[in-house]
């Protein structure tokens, strides 16, 4: 009976040694993974700094676009005021007023196109920020 116990112990010991070698291999691979992840994490921080800078640039673009809208609105209101004044004074609209209106129409269309581009870009950026936030908030 002691031979059976010894044989089982020997087989069990070999199996345990095999498990330990496999586990040590797993641990080694895990450490390699973590080293790679740490490198990627450091790179992510560098990228986040770059992204933060780009977000500040986007913020400045938003302000510039807002200023353009304000200037366009002020110019349009002034032109409308000038036309209303001419109408009150029963002055006929001249070619200069018509030319000015055509320029305003072109400027308005350029501003509308710029606004649509900015809207699409802004929504895309915000969607990616929200996705990153959700991913990080759901961390392991």
N, CA, C and O atoms as a MOPAC input file, in Angstrom:
PM7 MOZYME 1SCF
protein

 N      0.80700 1    -1.18000 1     0.00000 1
 C      0.00000 1     0.00000 1     0.00000 1
 C      0.85800 1     1.25400 1     0.00000 1
 O      0.46300 1     2.26000 1    -0.59000 1
 N      1.99900 1     1.22900 1     0.63100 1
 C      2.86100 1     2.39900 1     0.63900 1
 C      3.42500 1     2.67700 1    -0.75100 1
 O      3.72400 1     3.83000 1    -1.06200 1
 N      3.58200 1     1.64000 1    -1.61000 1
 C      4.02700 1     1.87000 1    -2.99000 1
 C      2.98000 1     2.67000 1    -3.76900 1
 O      3.33900 1     3.52500 1    -4.57900 1
 N      1.70900 1     2.40700 1    -3.53900 1
 C      0.62600 1     3.10900 1    -4.21400 1
 C      0.61900 1     4.57800 1    -3.77800 1
 O      0.47100 1     5.47900 1    -4.60300 1
 N      0.77500 1     4.79800 1    -2.50500 1
 C      0.81300 1     6.15600 1    -1.98500 1
 C      2.00900 1     6.89000 1    -2.56000 1
 O      1.89000 1     8.05100 1    -2.95300 1
 N      3.15600 1     6.23500 1    -2.61400 1
 C      4.35900 1     6.85200 1    -3.16600 1
 C      4.17200 1     7.16600 1    -4.63500 1
 O      4.55500 1     8.24200 1    -5.09400 1
 N      3.57900 1     6.22600 1    -5.38900 1
 C      3.34000 1     6.43500 1    -6.81700 1
 C      2.40100 1     7.61100 1    -7.02800 1
 O      2.66600 1     8.45400 1    -7.88500 1
 N      1.30600 1     7.69500 1    -6.26800 1
 C      0.37500 1     8.81300 1    -6.38100 1
 C      1.06200 1    10.11700 1    -6.01100 1
 O      0.86500 1    11.14300 1    -6.66200 1
 N      1.86400 1    10.06800 1    -4.96600 1
 C      2.57100 1    11.27400 1    -4.56200 1
 C      3.55600 1    11.71200 1    -5.64100 1
 O      3.70600 1    12.90800 1    -5.88900 1
 N      4.21400 1    10.77900 1    -6.27300 1
 C      5.18200 1    11.09200 1    -7.32500 1
 C      4.46700 1    11.68000 1    -8.53500 1
 O      4.92500 1    12.66900 1    -9.10800 1
 N      3.33500 1    11.06900 1    -8.93000 1
 C      2.55500 1    11.60500 1   -10.05200 1
 C      1.98800 1    12.98200 1    -9.70900 1
 O      2.00100 1    13.89300 1   -10.53700 1
 N      1.49800 1    13.11900 1    -8.49700 1
 C      0.94600 1    14.40800 1    -8.06500 1
 C      2.03100 1    15.47000 1    -8.04400 1
 O      1.80500 1    16.60500 1    -8.46500 1
 N      3.20300 1    15.10500 1    -7.55700 1
 C      4.31400 1    16.05600 1    -7.50400 1
 C      4.70400 1    16.49100 1    -8.91200 1
 O      4.94800 1    17.67300 1    -9.15200 1
 N      4.76300 1    15.54000 1    -9.84300 1
 C      5.11500 1    15.87500 1   -11.22700 1
 C      4.06200 1    16.80000 1   -11.83700 1
 O      4.39200 1    17.75700 1   -12.53800 1
 N      2.78700 1    16.50200 1   -11.55900 1
 C      1.70200 1    17.33900 1   -12.07000 1
 C      1.78100 1    18.73900 1   -11.46900 1
 O      1.56700 1    19.73800 1   -12.15700 1
 N      2.08900 1    18.79500 1   -10.18200 1
 C      2.20600 1    20.09900 1    -9.52400 1
 C      3.37800 1    20.88300 1   -10.09100 1
 O      3.26000 1    22.08400 1   -10.33400 1
 N      4.52600 1    20.20600 1   -10.30800 1
 C      5.68600 1    20.88900 1   -10.89900 1
 C      5.34200 1    21.40500 1   -12.29400 1
 O      5.71700 1    22.51600 1   -12.67000 1
 N      4.62100 1    20.57900 1   -13.05200 1
 C      4.20500 1    20.99100 1   -14.39900 1
 C      3.30900 1    22.24100 1   -14.30700 1
 O      3.50000 1    23.19400 1   -15.06300 1
 N      2.34600 1    22.23800 1   -13.39300 1
 C      1.48000 1    23.40300 1   -13.19900 1
 C      2.30000 1    24.63500 1   -12.84700 1
 O      2.07600 1    25.71900 1   -13.38600 1
 N      3.25300 1    24.45800 1   -11.93700 1
 C      4.06900 1    25.60200 1   -11.51300 1
 C      4.87700 1    26.17400 1   -12.66600 1
 O      4.98800 1    27.39200 1   -12.80100 1
 N      5.45000 1    25.29600 1   -13.50900 1
 C      6.20600 1    25.78200 1   -14.67500 1
 C      5.28000 1    26.53000 1   -15.63500 1
 O      5.65600 1    27.57300 1   -16.17100 1
 N      4.07400 1    26.00700 1   -15.85400 1
 C      3.10100 1    26.65900 1   -16.73000 1
 C      2.66900 1    28.00100 1   -16.13100 1
 O      2.54300 1    29.00200 1   -16.83700 1
 N      2.44800 1    27.99600 1   -14.82900 1
 C      2.04400 1    29.23400 1   -14.17000 1
 C      3.15600 1    30.27800 1   -14.23900 1
 O      2.88900 1    31.46000 1   -14.45900 1
 N      4.39100 1    29.84600 1   -14.05200 1
 C      5.52300 1    30.77700 1   -14.14500 1
 C      5.60400 1    31.35200 1   -15.55100 1
 O      5.91000 1    32.53300 1   -15.71800 1
 N      5.33200 1    30.53100 1   -16.56700 1
 C      5.30300 1    31.01600 1   -17.94400 1
 C      4.17600 1    32.04400 1   -18.11900 1
 O      4.36800 1    33.07900 1   -18.75700 1
 N      2.99400 1    31.74600 1   -17.54500 1
 C      1.87900 1    32.70000 1   -17.60900 1
 C      2.26600 1    34.02800 1   -16.96600 1
 O      2.02700 1    35.09800 1   -17.52500 1
 N      2.87200 1    33.93800 1   -15.77500 1
 C      3.26700 1    35.15500 1   -15.05900 1
 C      4.26700 1    35.95300 1   -15.89100 1
 O      4.18100 1    37.18000 1   -15.94800 1
 N      5.19800 1    35.28400 1   -16.52500 1
 C      6.18400 1    35.96300 1   -17.36100 1
 C      5.48800 1    36.68500 1   -18.52600 1
 O      5.80800 1    37.83200 1   -18.83700 1
 N      4.53600 1    35.99500 1   -19.16100 1
 C      3.78800 1    36.63500 1   -20.26400 1
 C      2.96100 1    37.80400 1   -19.74500 1
 O      2.86000 1    38.83600 1   -20.40900 1
 N      2.37200 1    37.65100 1   -18.56500 1
 C      1.58200 1    38.74300 1   -17.99800 1
 C      2.44700 1    39.95900 1   -17.72200 1
 O      2.03300 1    41.09300 1   -17.96400 1
 N      3.64900 1    39.72200 1   -17.21600 1
 C      4.56100 1    40.84500 1   -16.95200 1
 C      4.94400 1    41.54300 1   -18.26500 1
 O      5.02200 1    42.77000 1   -18.31900 1
 N      5.18100 1    40.75100 1   -19.32200 1
 C      5.45400 1    41.34700 1   -20.63500 1
 C      4.26500 1    42.18600 1   -21.09300 1
 O      4.43900 1    43.29800 1   -21.59000 1
 N      3.04900 1    41.64500 1   -20.92200 1
 C      1.85100 1    42.40900 1   -21.28400 1
 C      1.80300 1    43.73000 1   -20.52100 1
 O      1.56200 1    44.78500 1   -21.10700 1
 N      2.03300 1    43.66400 1   -19.21600 1
 C      1.95900 1    44.87100 1   -18.38400 1
 C      3.02700 1    45.87700 1   -18.79700 1
 O      2.75700 1    47.07700 1   -18.83500 1
 N      4.23800 1    45.40900 1   -19.10900 1
 C      5.28000 1    46.32300 1   -19.57900 1
 C      4.82700 1    47.01800 1   -20.86600 1
 O      5.01000 1    48.22500 1   -21.02300 1
 N      4.24000 1    46.25200 1   -21.77900 1
 C      3.73900 1    46.84600 1   -23.02400 1
 C      2.60700 1    47.82800 1   -22.73800 1
 O      2.55600 1    48.90600 1   -23.32900 1
 N      1.70400 1    47.45900 1   -21.83600 1
 C      0.58900 1    48.34100 1   -21.50700 1
 C      1.06800 1    49.62600 1   -20.85800 1
 O      0.51100 1    50.69500 1   -21.11000 1
 N      2.09600 1    49.53400 1   -20.02400 1
 C      2.64800 1    50.74300 1   -19.39400 1
 C      3.23000 1    51.66800 1   -20.45500 1
 O      3.04900 1    52.88400 1   -20.39100 1
 N      3.93500 1    51.08900 1   -21.43600 1
 C      4.45700 1    51.90300 1   -22.53900 1
 C      3.31000 1    52.57100 1   -23.29600 1
 O      3.37200 1    53.76100 1   -23.60600 1
 N      2.27000 1    51.80100 1   -23.58800 1
 C      1.11600 1    52.36100 1   -24.29400 1
 C      0.41700 1    53.41900 1   -23.44500 1
 O     -0.08200 1    54.41100 1   -23.97600 1
 N      0.38000 1    53.21800 1   -22.16400 1
 C     -0.25400 1    54.17100 1   -21.25200 1
 C      0.50900 1    55.49400 1   -21.25300 1
 O     -0.09300 1    56.56600 1   -21.30200 1
 N      1.85100 1    55.40800 1   -21.19900 1
 C      2.66200 1    56.63800 1   -21.26400 1
 C      2.41700 1    57.35900 1   -22.58700 1
 O      2.31700 1    58.58600 1   -22.61800 1
 N      2.32100 1    56.60700 1   -23.66600 1
 C      2.03800 1    57.20100 1   -24.97100 1
 C      0.63200 1    57.82200 1   -24.97800 1
 O      0.42200 1    58.87700 1   -25.57800 1
 N     -0.31200 1    57.17600 1   -24.32300 1
 C     -1.67400 1    57.71700 1   -24.24800 1
 C     -1.67900 1    59.07000 1   -23.52900 1
 O     -2.39300 1    59.98700 1   -23.93500 1
 N     -0.88600 1    59.19300 1   -22.46800 1
 C     -0.80200 1    60.48300 1   -21.77600 1
 C     -0.20800 1    61.55200 1   -22.69900 1
 O     -0.66800 1    62.69400 1   -22.70500 1
 N      0.80900 1    61.18100 1   -23.47300 1
 C      1.37900 1    62.14600 1   -24.42500 1
 C      0.31800 1    62.55500 1   -25.44800 1
 O      0.20100 1    63.73000 1   -25.79800 1
 N     -0.45000 1    61.57700 1   -25.92200 1
 C     -1.50400 1    61.86500 1   -26.89000 1
 C     -2.61100 1    62.71300 1   -26.27000 1
 O     -3.15600 1    63.60100 1   -26.92400 1
 N     -2.94100 1    62.44200 1   -25.01500 1
 C     -3.97500 1    63.25000 1   -24.35300 1
 C     -3.54600 1    64.70900 1   -24.23700 1
 O     -4.37400 1    65.61100 1   -24.36500 1
 N     -2.26600 1    64.94400 1   -23.99600 1
 C     -1.77600 1    66.33000 1   -23.96400 1
 C     -1.93800 1    66.97800 1   -25.33300 1
 O     -2.33600 1    68.13900 1   -25.43900 1
 N     -1.62500 1    66.21400 1   -26.38200 1
 C     -1.78300 1    66.72800 1   -27.74700 1
 C     -3.26600 1    66.96100 1   -28.03600 1
 O     -3.63700 1    67.96900 1   -28.63700 1
 N     -4.11100 1    66.02200 1   -27.60300 1
 C     -5.54800 1    66.14800 1   -27.80800 1
 C     -6.08400 1    67.36600 1   -27.05300 1
 O     -6.91800 1    68.10800 1   -27.57100 1
 N     -5.60100 1    67.56300 1   -25.83100 1
 C     -6.03100 1    68.73400 1   -25.06000 1
 C     -5.68200 1    70.01600 1   -25.81300 1
 O     -6.48000 1    70.95100 1   -25.86800 1
 N     -4.49700 1    70.04900 1   -26.38300 1
 C     -4.08600 1    71.21200 1   -27.16400 1
 C     -5.01300 1    71.41200 1   -28.36500 1
 O     -5.39900 1    72.53800 1   -28.67600 1
 N     -5.36200 1    70.32100 1   -29.03200 1
 C     -6.27100 1    70.40600 1   -30.17900 1
 C     -7.67100 1    70.84400 1   -29.74500 1
 O     -8.34900 1    71.56700 1   -30.47400 1
 N     -8.10400 1    70.40700 1   -28.55400 1
 C     -9.40100 1    70.85100 1   -28.04000 1
 C     -9.39300 1    72.35100 1   -27.75700 1
 O    -10.39500 1    73.03000 1   -27.98100 1
 N     -8.27200 1    72.86800 1   -27.26700 1
 C     -8.15800 1    74.31800 1   -27.06200 1
 C     -8.20900 1    75.04700 1   -28.40800 1
 O     -8.82700 1    76.10600 1   -28.52200 1
 N     -7.56200 1    74.48000 1   -29.41700 1
 C     -7.63000 1    75.07200 1   -30.76000 1
 C     -9.07500 1    75.06500 1   -31.26300 1
 O     -9.54000 1    76.03800 1   -31.85800 1
 N     -9.77600 1    73.96000 1   -31.01700 1
 C    -11.18500 1    73.86300 1   -31.44000 1
 C    -12.02100 1    74.91600 1   -30.70900 1
 O    -12.89800 1    75.54600 1   -31.30200 1
 N    -11.74200 1    75.09800 1   -29.42700 1
 C    -12.44600 1    76.11800 1   -28.65300 1
 C    -12.21300 1    77.50100 1   -29.25500 1
 O    -13.14200 1    78.30300 1   -29.35800 1
 N    -10.98100 1    77.77500 1   -29.64900 1
 C    -10.66400 1    79.06200 1   -30.28000 1
 C    -11.40200 1    79.20000 1   -31.61400 1
 O    -11.86700 1    80.28300 1   -31.96900 1
 N    -11.50200 1    78.09600 1   -32.34100 1
 C    -12.25300 1    78.11700 1   -33.60600 1
 C    -13.72400 1    78.41600 1   -33.36300 1
 O    -14.35600 1    79.14100 1   -34.13100 1
 N    -14.26300 1    77.85200 1   -32.28900 1
 C    -15.66000 1    78.13200 1   -31.94300 1
 C    -15.85000 1    79.62000 1   -31.65500 1
 O    -16.82300 1    80.22900 1   -32.10100 1
 N    -14.92100 1    80.19000 1   -30.91200 1
 C    -15.00000 1    81.62200 1   -30.59000 1
 C    -14.88100 1    82.46500 1   -31.86000 1
 O    -15.61800 1    83.43400 1   -32.04000 1
 N    -13.96600 1    82.09700 1   -32.72200 1
 C    -13.78600 1    82.82200 1   -33.98300 1
 C    -15.05300 1    82.73000 1   -34.83600 1
 O    -15.48900 1    83.71600 1   -35.43100 1
 N    -15.62900 1    81.54000 1   -34.88400 1
 C    -16.86600 1    81.35100 1   -35.65500 1
 C    -17.99000 1    82.20700 1   -35.05200 1
 O    -18.76400 1    82.83000 1   -35.77800 1
 N    -18.06400 1    82.22700 1   -33.75200 1
 C    -19.07300 1    83.05000 1   -33.07600 1
 C    -18.87000 1    84.52900 1   -33.41500 1
 O    -19.83600 1    85.25100 1   -33.66000 1
 N    -17.62900 1    84.96700 1   -33.42800 1
 C    -17.33100 1    86.35800 1   -33.79000 1
 C    -17.73800 1    86.64700 1   -35.23100 1
 O    -18.25300 1    87.72300 1   -35.53400 1
 N    -17.50400 1    85.68600 1   -36.11200 1
 C    -17.90500 1    85.84900 1   -37.51600 1
 C    -19.42000 1    85.96700 1   -37.63600 1
 O    -19.93300 1    86.77300 1   -38.41200 1
 N    -20.12800 1    85.15200 1   -36.85700 1
 C    -21.59500 1    85.21500 1   -36.86000 1
 C    -22.06100 1    86.57800 1   -36.34600 1
 O    -22.96600 1    87.18900 1   -36.91500 1
 N    -21.43600 1    87.04600 1   -35.26800 1
 C    -21.80200 1    88.35900 1   -34.71600 1
 C    -21.57800 1    89.46500 1   -35.75000 1
 O    -22.43000 1    90.33400 1   -35.93900 1
 N    -20.41800 1    89.42100 1   -36.41700 1
 C    -20.10300 1    90.45000 1   -37.41900 1
 C    -21.07700 1    90.37000 1   -38.59100 1
 O    -21.53900 1    91.39400 1   -39.09300 1
 N    -21.38100 1    89.15900 1   -39.01900 1
 C    -22.33200 1    88.98400 1   -40.12300 1
 C    -23.70700 1    89.52000 1   -39.72900 1
 O    -24.36400 1    90.21000 1   -40.50900 1
 N    -24.12800 1    89.19700 1   -38.52100 1
 C    -25.42500 1    89.66300 1   -38.05800 1
 C    -25.45200 1    91.19100 1   -37.98100 1
 O    -26.42600 1    91.81400 1   -38.40400 1
 N    -24.41100 1    91.78600 1   -37.45400 1
 C    -24.34800 1    93.25700 1   -37.35400 1
 C    -24.37500 1    93.89400 1   -38.74100 1
 O    -25.06100 1    94.89200 1   -38.96100 1
 N    -23.62500 1    93.30900 1   -39.67100 1
 C    -23.58900 1    93.85400 1   -41.03600 1
 C    -24.96500 1    93.72700 1   -41.68900 1
 O    -25.43500 1    94.65600 1   -42.34700 1
 N    -25.60500 1    92.57700 1   -41.50400 1
 C    -26.93400 1    92.35100 1   -42.08200 1
 C    -27.95700 1    93.31900 1   -41.48500 1
 O    -28.77600 1    93.88700 1   -42.20800 1
 N    -27.90700 1    93.50300 1   -40.17100 1
 C    -28.82900 1    94.43800 1   -39.52500 1
 C    -28.61200 1    95.87100 1   -40.02700 1
 O    -29.57200 1    96.61400 1   -40.22600 1
 N    -27.35300 1    96.25100 1   -40.22700 1
 C    -27.06200 1    97.59500 1   -40.73600 1
 C    -27.58900 1    97.74700 1   -42.15700 1
 O    -28.17400 1    98.77300 1   -42.50300 1
 N    -27.37900 1    96.72200 1   -42.97500 1
 C    -27.86200 1    96.77600 1   -44.35300 1
 C    -29.40100 1    96.85500 1   -44.36500 1
 O    -29.98700 1    97.61400 1   -45.13800 1
 N    -30.03800 1    96.06200 1   -43.49900 1
 C    -31.50400 1    96.09800 1   -43.39800 1
 C    -31.97400 1    97.48500 1   -42.96500 1
 O    -32.96100 1    98.00900 1   -43.48200 1
 N    -31.25600 1    98.06700 1   -42.01200 1
 C    -31.59600 1    99.41700 1   -41.54700 1
 C    -31.46600 1   100.42000 1   -42.70300 1
 O    -32.33100 1   101.27800 1   -42.88400 1
 N    -30.39100 1   100.30700 1   -43.47600 1
 C    -30.17800 1   101.22200 1   -44.61100 1
 C    -31.29900 1   101.08300 1   -45.64000 1
 O    -31.78800 1   102.08000 1   -46.17000 1
 N    -31.70200 1    99.84600 1   -45.91900 1
 C    -32.78500 1    99.62900 1   -46.88800 1
 C    -34.09300 1   100.21300 1   -46.35300 1
 O    -34.83600 1   100.86200 1   -47.08900 1
 N    -34.36900 1    99.97900 1   -45.07200 1
 C    -35.60500 1   100.51000 1   -44.47000 1
 C    -35.60900 1   102.03400 1   -44.51500 1
 O    -36.64300 1   102.64900 1   -44.77700 1
 N    -34.47200 1   102.63100 1   -44.26300 1
 C    -34.37200 1   104.09500 1   -44.32000 1
 C    -34.66200 1   104.58700 1   -45.73000 1
 O    -35.40200 1   105.55300 1   -45.91700 1
 N    -34.07000 1   103.91300 1   -46.73400 1
 C    -34.31900 1   104.30000 1   -48.12500 1
 C    -35.80200 1   104.16600 1   -48.47000 1
 O    -36.36800 1   105.00400 1   -49.17200 1
 N    -36.41900 1   103.09900 1   -47.96500 1
 C    -37.85000 1   102.89800 1   -48.25200 1
 C    -38.70100 1   103.97700 1   -47.59500 1
 O    -39.64900 1   104.48100 1   -48.19600 1
 N    -38.35900 1   104.32600 1   -46.36500 1
 C    -39.10900 1   105.37900 1   -45.66200 1
 C    -38.96300 1   106.71300 1   -46.38500 1
 O    -39.90300 1   107.50600 1   -46.44800 1
 N    -37.78100 1   106.94600 1   -46.92400 1
 C    -37.53600 1   108.20400 1   -47.64400 1
 C    -37.97000 1   108.10900 1   -49.09900 1
 O    -37.75000 1   109.02700 1   -49.88900 1
 N    -38.58100 1   107.00100 1   -49.43500 1
 C    -39.06300 1   106.73900 1   -50.79400 1
 C    -37.96000 1   106.85000 1   -51.82400 1
 O    -38.18100 1   107.27900 1   -52.95600 1
 N    -36.75700 1   106.45000 1   -51.40400 1
 C    -35.64000 1   106.39800 1   -52.35500 1
 C    -35.67300 1   105.04500 1   -53.05200 1
 O    -35.92900 1   104.01800 1   -52.42400 1
 N    -35.42100 1   105.05500 1   -54.30100 1
 C    -35.36000 1   103.79100 1   -55.04500 1
 C    -34.05800 1   103.08100 1   -54.67400 1
 O    -33.02000 1   103.71000 1   -54.47100 1
 N    -34.14600 1   101.75400 1   -54.59200 1
 C    -32.92200 1   100.99200 1   -54.31800 1
 C    -32.00600 1   101.12000 1   -55.51800 1
 O    -32.44400 1   100.98200 1   -56.66000 1
 N    -30.75000 1   101.37900 1   -55.26200 1
 C    -29.80900 1   101.52500 1   -56.35700 1
 C    -29.01200 1   100.23600 1   -56.57200 1
 O    -29.13700 1    99.27600 1   -55.81200 1
 N    -28.20100 1   100.23900 1   -57.61400 1
 C    -27.40600 1    99.04700 1   -57.94800 1
 C    -26.43100 1    98.70900 1   -56.82900 1
 O    -26.14000 1    97.53900 1   -56.58200 1
 N    -25.93500 1    99.72900 1   -56.16000 1
 C    -24.99800 1    99.48900 1   -55.06000 1
 C    -25.66300 1    98.67000 1   -53.95400 1
 O    -25.04100 1    97.76800 1   -53.39300 1
 N    -26.91200 1    98.97500 1   -53.64100 1
 C    -27.63000 1    98.21700 1   -52.61700 1
 C    -27.83800 1    96.77500 1   -53.06700 1
 O    -27.71000 1    95.84700 1   -52.26900 1
 N    -28.15400 1    96.59100 1   -54.33300 1
 C    -28.34900 1    95.23700 1   -54.86300 1
 C    -27.03400 1    94.45400 1   -54.84100 1
 O    -27.01400 1    93.27100 1   -54.50100 1
 N    -25.93800 1    95.12400 1   -55.20700 1
 C    -24.61800 1    94.47300 1   -55.17800 1
 C    -24.24000 1    94.09800 1   -53.74500 1
 O    -23.71500 1    93.01400 1   -53.48800 1
 N    -24.51800 1    95.01300 1   -52.82300 1
 C    -24.22100 1    94.75600 1   -51.40200 1
 C    -25.02400 1    93.55100 1   -50.91000 1
 O    -24.51800 1    92.71800 1   -50.15800 1
 N    -26.27800 1    93.47200 1   -51.34500 1
 C    -27.12300 1    92.35300 1   -50.92900 1
 C    -26.58100 1    91.03100 1   -51.48700 1
 O    -26.60000 1    90.01700 1   -50.78900 1
 N    -26.10800 1    91.03000 1   -52.71100 1
 C    -25.54100 1    89.81500 1   -53.31700 1
 C    -24.29500 1    89.38000 1   -52.54800 1
 O    -24.07700 1    88.18800 1   -52.32900 1
 N    -23.48200 1    90.34700 1   -52.14200 1
 C    -22.29200 1    90.02300 1   -51.33600 1
 C    -22.69600 1    89.43500 1   -49.98500 1
 O    -22.07600 1    88.49200 1   -49.49300 1
 N    -23.74100 1    90.00500 1   -49.39800 1
 C    -24.23700 1    89.47700 1   -48.11900 1
 C    -24.72500 1    88.04000 1   -48.27500 1
 O    -24.49700 1    87.19900 1   -47.40500 1
 N    -25.39900 1    87.76500 1   -49.39100 1
 C    -25.90800 1    86.41600 1   -49.63800 1
 C    -24.74300 1    85.42400 1   -49.75600 1
 O    -24.81100 1    84.32100 1   -49.21400 1
 N    -23.69600 1    85.81000 1   -50.45100 1
 C    -22.50600 1    84.95600 1   -50.57900 1
 C    -21.84000 1    84.73900 1   -49.22200 1
 O    -21.46100 1    83.62000 1   -48.87700 1
 N    -21.70300 1    85.81700 1   -48.46200 1
 C    -21.08100 1    85.72000 1   -47.13400 1
 C    -21.92300 1    84.82600 1   -46.22600 1
 O    -21.39000 1    84.02800 1   -45.45500 1
 N    -23.24100 1    84.97000 1   -46.33000 1
 C    -24.13000 1    84.15000 1   -45.50400 1
 C    -23.96600 1    82.66600 1   -45.85900 1
 O    -23.92200 1    81.81200 1   -44.97300 1
 N    -23.87600 1    82.37000 1   -47.15300 1
 C    -23.71800 1    80.97600 1   -47.56600 1
 C    -22.37600 1    80.40900 1   -47.10800 1
 O    -22.30500 1    79.26300 1   -46.66300 1
 N    -21.30900 1    81.20800 1   -47.21600 1
 C    -19.99200 1    80.75300 1   -46.72000 1
 C    -20.05400 1    80.46400 1   -45.22100 1
 O    -19.50000 1    79.47200 1   -44.74800 1
 N    -20.72800 1    81.33200 1   -44.48700 1
 C    -20.86500 1    81.15000 1   -43.04100 1
 C    -21.71000 1    79.91400 1   -42.73100 1
 O    -21.39700 1    79.16900 1   -41.80300 1
 N    -22.76300 1    79.69600 1   -43.49300 1
 C    -23.60400 1    78.50700 1   -43.30300 1
 C    -22.80300 1    77.23700 1   -43.57900 1
 O    -22.91000 1    76.26300 1   -42.83400 1
 N    -22.00200 1    77.24100 1   -44.64500 1
 C    -21.15700 1    76.07700 1   -44.97200 1
 C    -20.13500 1    75.82600 1   -43.86600 1
 O    -19.91600 1    74.68600 1   -43.45700 1
 N    -19.51100 1    76.90500 1   -43.38900 1
 C    -18.52400 1    76.77700 1   -42.30800 1
 C    -19.19500 1    76.24600 1   -41.04800 1
 O    -18.62500 1    75.42500 1   -40.32900 1
 N    -20.39500 1    76.71400 1   -40.79000 1
 C    -21.12800 1    76.27400 1   -39.59900 1
 C    -21.42300 1    74.77300 1   -39.68000 1
 O    -21.26600 1    74.06000 1   -38.68900 1
 N    -21.83800 1    74.30000 1   -40.82500 1
 C    -22.12600 1    72.86600 1   -40.98900 1
 C    -20.86500 1    72.02400 1   -40.81000 1
 O    -20.90400 1    70.96800 1   -40.18000 1
 N    -19.74600 1    72.49400 1   -41.36800 1
 C    -18.47500 1    71.76300 1   -41.18500 1
 C    -18.09300 1    71.71800 1   -39.71200 1
 O    -17.68000 1    70.68100 1   -39.19400 1
 N    -18.23800 1    72.86300 1   -39.04400 1
 C    -17.89200 1    72.92300 1   -37.63100 1
 C    -18.81800 1    72.03200 1   -36.80800 1
 O    -18.36600 1    71.34600 1   -35.89100 1
 N    -20.10400 1    72.03800 1   -37.12900 1
 C    -21.07600 1    71.21300 1   -36.40600 1
 C    -20.70900 1    69.73000 1   -36.52200 1
 O    -20.68700 1    69.01600 1   -35.52000 1
 N    -20.42300 1    69.27100 1   -37.73600 1
 C    -20.07500 1    67.86100 1   -37.94000 1
 C    -18.79900 1    67.51100 1   -37.17400 1
 O    -18.73100 1    66.48300 1   -36.50100 1
 N    -17.79200 1    68.37600 1   -37.28400 1
 C    -16.52400 1    68.12800 1   -36.58600 1
 C    -16.74900 1    68.10600 1   -35.07200 1
 O    -16.25700 1    67.21700 1   -34.37600 1
 N    -17.48500 1    69.08000 1   -34.57900 1
 C    -17.73500 1    69.17200 1   -33.14400 1
 C    -18.47000 1    67.93200 1   -32.63700 1
 O    -18.09900 1    67.36700 1   -31.60900 1
 N    -19.49600 1    67.51600 1   -33.34600 1
 C    -20.25500 1    66.34000 1   -32.91400 1
 C    -19.38600 1    65.08800 1   -32.92600 1
 O    -19.50200 1    64.23900 1   -32.04100 1
 N    -18.51900 1    64.97200 1   -33.92300 1
 C    -17.61100 1    63.81900 1   -33.99400 1
 C    -16.64500 1    63.83100 1   -32.81700 1
 O    -16.44600 1    62.80600 1   -32.16600 1
 N    -16.05100 1    64.97400 1   -32.54300 1
 C    -15.10600 1    65.09000 1   -31.43000 1
 C    -15.80200 1    64.76100 1   -30.11000 1
 O    -15.28200 1    63.98300 1   -29.31000 1
 N    -16.96200 1    65.34500 1   -29.88600 1
 C    -17.67000 1    65.12000 1   -28.63000 1
 C    -18.09700 1    63.66100 1   -28.47600 1
 O    -18.08700 1    63.12700 1   -27.36700 1
 N    -18.47000 1    63.01500 1   -29.58000 1
 C    -18.84600 1    61.59800 1   -29.52500 1
 C    -17.64900 1    60.74400 1   -29.11500 1
 O    -17.78600 1    59.81200 1   -28.32300 1
 N    -16.48000 1    61.06700 1   -29.65700 1
 C    -15.27600 1    60.31100 1   -29.29100 1
 C    -14.87300 1    60.56700 1   -27.84100 1
 O    -14.43900 1    59.64700 1   -27.14700 1
 N    -15.00900 1    61.79000 1   -27.38700 1
 C    -14.70700 1    62.09500 1   -25.98000 1
 C    -15.66400 1    61.32900 1   -25.07700 1
 O    -15.24600 1    60.75500 1   -24.07200 1
 N    -16.94500 1    61.31600 1   -25.43000 1
 C    -17.93700 1    60.59200 1   -24.62900 1
 C    -17.64100 1    59.09300 1   -24.61400 1
 O    -17.80200 1    58.42900 1   -23.59000 1
 N    -17.20600 1    58.56900 1   -25.76200 1
 C    -16.88400 1    57.14600 1   -25.83500 1
 C    -15.67000 1    56.82300 1   -24.95900 1
 O    -15.65800 1    55.81400 1   -24.25400 1
 N    -14.66300 1    57.67300 1   -25.00600 1
 C    -13.48300 1    57.46800 1   -24.16900 1
 C    -13.86100 1    57.53900 1   -22.69500 1
 O    -13.43200 1    56.70500 1   -21.89700 1
 N    -14.66600 1    58.53600 1   -22.33700 1
 C    -15.10200 1    58.67300 1   -20.94600 1
 C    -15.87200 1    57.43900 1   -20.49200 1
 O    -15.62300 1    56.91200 1   -19.40800 1
 N    -16.80200 1    56.98200 1   -21.31300 1
 C    -17.60900 1    55.79800 1   -20.95900 1
 C    -16.71600 1    54.57100 1   -20.80800 1
 O    -16.91500 1    53.75800 1   -19.90500 1
 N    -15.74000 1    54.44200 1   -21.68700 1
 C    -14.82800 1    53.29700 1   -21.61600 1
 C    -14.01400 1    53.34200 1   -20.32100 1
 O    -13.85800 1    52.32700 1   -19.64200 1
 N    -13.50100 1    54.52200 1   -19.99100 1
 C    -12.69700 1    54.63900 1   -18.77200 1
 C    -13.54900 1    54.50800 1   -17.51500 1
 O    -13.09600 1    53.96900 1   -16.50500 1
 N    -14.78900 1    55.00300 1   -17.57800 1
 C    -15.68700 1    54.87500 1   -16.42400 1
 C    -16.07700 1    53.42400 1   -16.17600 1
 O    -16.42500 1    53.05700 1   -15.05400 1
 N    -16.02100 1    52.59900 1   -17.21300 1
 C    -16.37300 1    51.18400 1   -17.07900 1
 C    -15.13500 1    50.32600 1   -16.86500 1
 O    -15.12800 1    49.14300 1   -17.20200 1
 N    -14.09500 1    50.91800 1   -16.30800 1
 C    -12.81700 1    50.22400 1   -16.12500 1
 C    -12.99700 1    48.95400 1   -15.29700 1
 O    -13.93700 1    48.81100 1   -14.51500 1
 N    -12.06600 1    48.05600 1   -15.50500 1
 C    -12.09400 1    46.73400 1   -14.86300 1
 C    -12.11400 1    46.85700 1   -13.35400 1
 O    -12.13800 1    45.84500 1   -12.65200 1

